[in-house]
GROMACS .gro file of C-alpha atoms in nm:
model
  171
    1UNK     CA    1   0.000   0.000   0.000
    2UNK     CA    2   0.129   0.320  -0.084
    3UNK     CA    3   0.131   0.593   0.206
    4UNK     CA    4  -0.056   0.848  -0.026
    5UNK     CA    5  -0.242   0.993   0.253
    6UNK     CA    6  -0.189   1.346   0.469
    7UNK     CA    7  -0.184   1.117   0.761
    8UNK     CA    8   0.061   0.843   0.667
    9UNK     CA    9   0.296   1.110   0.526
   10UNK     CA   10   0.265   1.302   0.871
   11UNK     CA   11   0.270   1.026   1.090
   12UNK     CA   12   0.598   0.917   0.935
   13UNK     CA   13   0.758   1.308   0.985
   14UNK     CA   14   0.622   1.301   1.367
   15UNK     CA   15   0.814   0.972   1.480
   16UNK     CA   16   1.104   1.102   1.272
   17UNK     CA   17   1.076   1.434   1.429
   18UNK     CA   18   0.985   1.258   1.759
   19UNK     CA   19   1.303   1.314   2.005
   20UNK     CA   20   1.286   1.688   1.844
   21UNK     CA   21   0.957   1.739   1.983
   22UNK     CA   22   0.998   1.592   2.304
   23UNK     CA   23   1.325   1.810   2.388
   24UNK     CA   24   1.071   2.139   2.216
   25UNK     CA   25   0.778   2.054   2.479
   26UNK     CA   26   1.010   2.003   2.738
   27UNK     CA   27   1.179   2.358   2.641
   28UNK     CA   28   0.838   2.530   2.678
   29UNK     CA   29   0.774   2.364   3.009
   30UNK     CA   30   0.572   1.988   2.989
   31UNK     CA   31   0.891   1.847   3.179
   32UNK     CA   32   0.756   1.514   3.265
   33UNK     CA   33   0.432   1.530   3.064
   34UNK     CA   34   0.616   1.595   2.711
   35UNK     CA   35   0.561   1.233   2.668
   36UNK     CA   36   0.179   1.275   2.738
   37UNK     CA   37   0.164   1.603   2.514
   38UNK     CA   38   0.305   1.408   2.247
   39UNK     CA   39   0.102   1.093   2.267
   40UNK     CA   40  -0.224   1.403   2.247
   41UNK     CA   41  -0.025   1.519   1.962
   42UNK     CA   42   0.011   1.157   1.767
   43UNK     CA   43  -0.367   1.123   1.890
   44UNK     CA   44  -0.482   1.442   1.706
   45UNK     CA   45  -0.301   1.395   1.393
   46UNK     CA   46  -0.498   1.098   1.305
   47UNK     CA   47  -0.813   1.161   1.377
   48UNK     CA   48  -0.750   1.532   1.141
   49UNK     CA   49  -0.892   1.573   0.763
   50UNK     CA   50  -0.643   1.454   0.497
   51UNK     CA   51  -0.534   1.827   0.341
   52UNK     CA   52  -0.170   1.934   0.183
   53UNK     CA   53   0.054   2.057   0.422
   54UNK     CA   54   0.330   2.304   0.286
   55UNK     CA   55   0.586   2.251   0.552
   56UNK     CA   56   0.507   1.942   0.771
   57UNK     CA   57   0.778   2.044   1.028
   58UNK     CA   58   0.635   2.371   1.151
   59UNK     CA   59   0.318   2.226   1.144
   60UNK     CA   60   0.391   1.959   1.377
   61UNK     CA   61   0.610   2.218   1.604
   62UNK     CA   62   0.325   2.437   1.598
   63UNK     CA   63   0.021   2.150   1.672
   64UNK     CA   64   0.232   2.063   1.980
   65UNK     CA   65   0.256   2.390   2.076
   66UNK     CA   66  -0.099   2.408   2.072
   67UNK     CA   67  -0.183   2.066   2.251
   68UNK     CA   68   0.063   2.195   2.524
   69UNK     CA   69  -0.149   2.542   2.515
   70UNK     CA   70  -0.499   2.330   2.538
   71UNK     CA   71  -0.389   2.116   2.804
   72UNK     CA   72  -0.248   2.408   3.054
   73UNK     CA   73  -0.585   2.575   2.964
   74UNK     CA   74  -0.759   2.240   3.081
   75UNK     CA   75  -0.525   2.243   3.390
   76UNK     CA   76  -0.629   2.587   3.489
   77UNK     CA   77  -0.946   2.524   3.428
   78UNK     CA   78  -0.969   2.200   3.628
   79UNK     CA   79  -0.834   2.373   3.873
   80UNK     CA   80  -1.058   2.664   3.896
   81UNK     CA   81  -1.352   2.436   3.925
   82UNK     CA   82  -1.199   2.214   4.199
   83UNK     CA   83  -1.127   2.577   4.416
   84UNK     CA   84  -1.455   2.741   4.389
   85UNK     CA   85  -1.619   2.363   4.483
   86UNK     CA   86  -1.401   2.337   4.789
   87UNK     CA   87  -1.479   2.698   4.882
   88UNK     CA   88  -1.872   2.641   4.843
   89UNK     CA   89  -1.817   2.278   5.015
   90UNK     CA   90  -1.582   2.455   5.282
   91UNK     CA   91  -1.838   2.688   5.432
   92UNK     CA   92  -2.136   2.455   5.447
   93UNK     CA   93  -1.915   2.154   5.632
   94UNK     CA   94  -1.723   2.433   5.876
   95UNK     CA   95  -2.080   2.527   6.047
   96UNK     CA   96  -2.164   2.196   6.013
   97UNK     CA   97  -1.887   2.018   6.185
   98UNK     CA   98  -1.898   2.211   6.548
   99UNK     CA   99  -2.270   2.075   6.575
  100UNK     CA  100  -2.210   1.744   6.472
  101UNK     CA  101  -1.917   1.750   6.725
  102UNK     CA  102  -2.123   1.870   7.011
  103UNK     CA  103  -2.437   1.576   6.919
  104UNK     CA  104  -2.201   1.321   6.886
  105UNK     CA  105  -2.047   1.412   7.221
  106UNK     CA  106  -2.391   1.463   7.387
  107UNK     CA  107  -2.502   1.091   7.291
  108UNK     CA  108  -2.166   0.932   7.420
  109UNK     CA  109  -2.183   1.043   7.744
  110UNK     CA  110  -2.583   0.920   7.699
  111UNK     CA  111  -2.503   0.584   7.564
  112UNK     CA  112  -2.171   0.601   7.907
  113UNK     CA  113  -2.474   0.654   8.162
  114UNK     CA  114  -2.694   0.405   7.972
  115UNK     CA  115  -2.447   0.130   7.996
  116UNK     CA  116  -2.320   0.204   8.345
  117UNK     CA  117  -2.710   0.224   8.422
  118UNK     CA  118  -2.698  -0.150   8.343
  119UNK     CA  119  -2.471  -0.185   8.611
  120UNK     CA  120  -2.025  -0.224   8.673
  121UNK     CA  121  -2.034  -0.586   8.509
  122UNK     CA  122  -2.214  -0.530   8.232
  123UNK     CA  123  -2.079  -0.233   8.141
  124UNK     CA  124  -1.724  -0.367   8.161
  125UNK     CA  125  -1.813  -0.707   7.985
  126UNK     CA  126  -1.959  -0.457   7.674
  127UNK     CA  127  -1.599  -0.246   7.689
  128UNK     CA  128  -1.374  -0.565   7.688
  129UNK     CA  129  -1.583  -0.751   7.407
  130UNK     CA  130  -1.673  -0.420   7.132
  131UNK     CA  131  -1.373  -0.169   7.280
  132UNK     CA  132  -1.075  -0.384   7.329
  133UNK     CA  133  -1.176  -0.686   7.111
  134UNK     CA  134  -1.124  -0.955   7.376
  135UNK     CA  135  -1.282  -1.262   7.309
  136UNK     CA  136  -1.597  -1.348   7.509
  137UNK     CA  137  -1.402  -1.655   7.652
  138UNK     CA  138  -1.130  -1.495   7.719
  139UNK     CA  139  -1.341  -1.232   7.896
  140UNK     CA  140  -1.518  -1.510   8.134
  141UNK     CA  141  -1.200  -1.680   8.200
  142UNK     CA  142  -1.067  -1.284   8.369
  143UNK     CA  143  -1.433  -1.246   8.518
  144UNK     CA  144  -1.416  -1.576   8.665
  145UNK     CA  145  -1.789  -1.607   8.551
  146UNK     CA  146  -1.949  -1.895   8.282
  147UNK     CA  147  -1.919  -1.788   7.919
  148UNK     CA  148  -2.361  -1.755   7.928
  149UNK     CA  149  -2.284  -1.512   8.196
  150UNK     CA  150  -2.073  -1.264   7.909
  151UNK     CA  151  -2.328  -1.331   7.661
  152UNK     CA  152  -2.580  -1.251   7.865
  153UNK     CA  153  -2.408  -0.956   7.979
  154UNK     CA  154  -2.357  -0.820   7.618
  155UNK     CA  155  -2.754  -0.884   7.525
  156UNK     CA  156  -2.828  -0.660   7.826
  157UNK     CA  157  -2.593  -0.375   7.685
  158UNK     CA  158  -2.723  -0.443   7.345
  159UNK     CA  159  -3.097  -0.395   7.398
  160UNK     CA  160  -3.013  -0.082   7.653
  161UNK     CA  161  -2.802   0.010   7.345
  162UNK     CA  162  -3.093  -0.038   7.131
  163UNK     CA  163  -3.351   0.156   7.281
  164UNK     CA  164  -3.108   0.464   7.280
  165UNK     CA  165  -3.043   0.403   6.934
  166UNK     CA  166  -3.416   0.416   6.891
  167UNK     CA  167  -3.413   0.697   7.087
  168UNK     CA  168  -3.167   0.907   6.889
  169UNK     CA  169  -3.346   0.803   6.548
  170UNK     CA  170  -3.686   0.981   6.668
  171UNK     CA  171  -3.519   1.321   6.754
   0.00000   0.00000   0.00000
């Protein structure tokens, strides 16, 4: 097949010109992402209308140039759109966060009373077994109480629990 085509005829110039162009992007600032422009560049070039081109060289200096334009464009852009999001996000979560703070404390120290309501046992059993992650037998074995006394102990804390939870869910 003969490479008749704008396209094959370019394509051959840009890997020719290839270490050229890297060393140009570079020059004008895509340090690491020259590659990337370039791969853009190679990406463009095929998917352009077959026309004449008078001086492929300059064209291809100047294409990069502009895929290295589009992309800081895209950059600034991008990051534009990510500041004025975190700046409208900012506000809302700042008031936000002291009230969540003080709630959250409020129904610790309700579900603390709640569980030392229950009484010293049960309240201790429910901080070794969720808290610490000691093992119910283990737990009995330290208690020196049957392993149906823990798992008792933990169903008392877990309905007390429950109710609260309730509780919290209807305010």
């Amino acid at each position: 097949m003969e490479p008749d085509s704008k396209s094959d005829g370019l394509t051959r110039v840009l890997v020719d010109e290839r270490a050229r162009l890297l060393r140009f992007l570079a020059a004008r600032g895509a340090g690491d992402e020259a590659e990337d422009v370039f791969q853009d560049l190679w990406q463009r070039l095929v998917v352009t209308p077959a026309q004449p081109i008078a001086d492929p060289i300059a064209y291809l200096f100047r294409a990069a140039e502009n895929v290295l334009r589009d992309r800081r464009r895209s950059a600034i852009s991008r990051e534009r759109r990510q500041q004025d999001w975190h700046e409208a996000s900012v506000g809302e979560r700042d008031e936000a966060v002291g009230e969540r703070v003080l709630i959250a404390r409020q129904r610790l120290s309700e579900a603390e009373a709640v569980l030392a309501a229950q009484g010293p046992r049960v309240s201790q059993v429910f901080r070794r077994y969720r808290l610490d992650g000691v093992g119910q037998a283990a737990i009995a074995r330290e208690m020196g109480v049957s392993l149906s006394s823990i798992e008792k102990d933990l169903q008392k804390a877990y309905r007390a629990l429950s109710q609260l939870r309730e509780k919290f869910d209807a305010e």
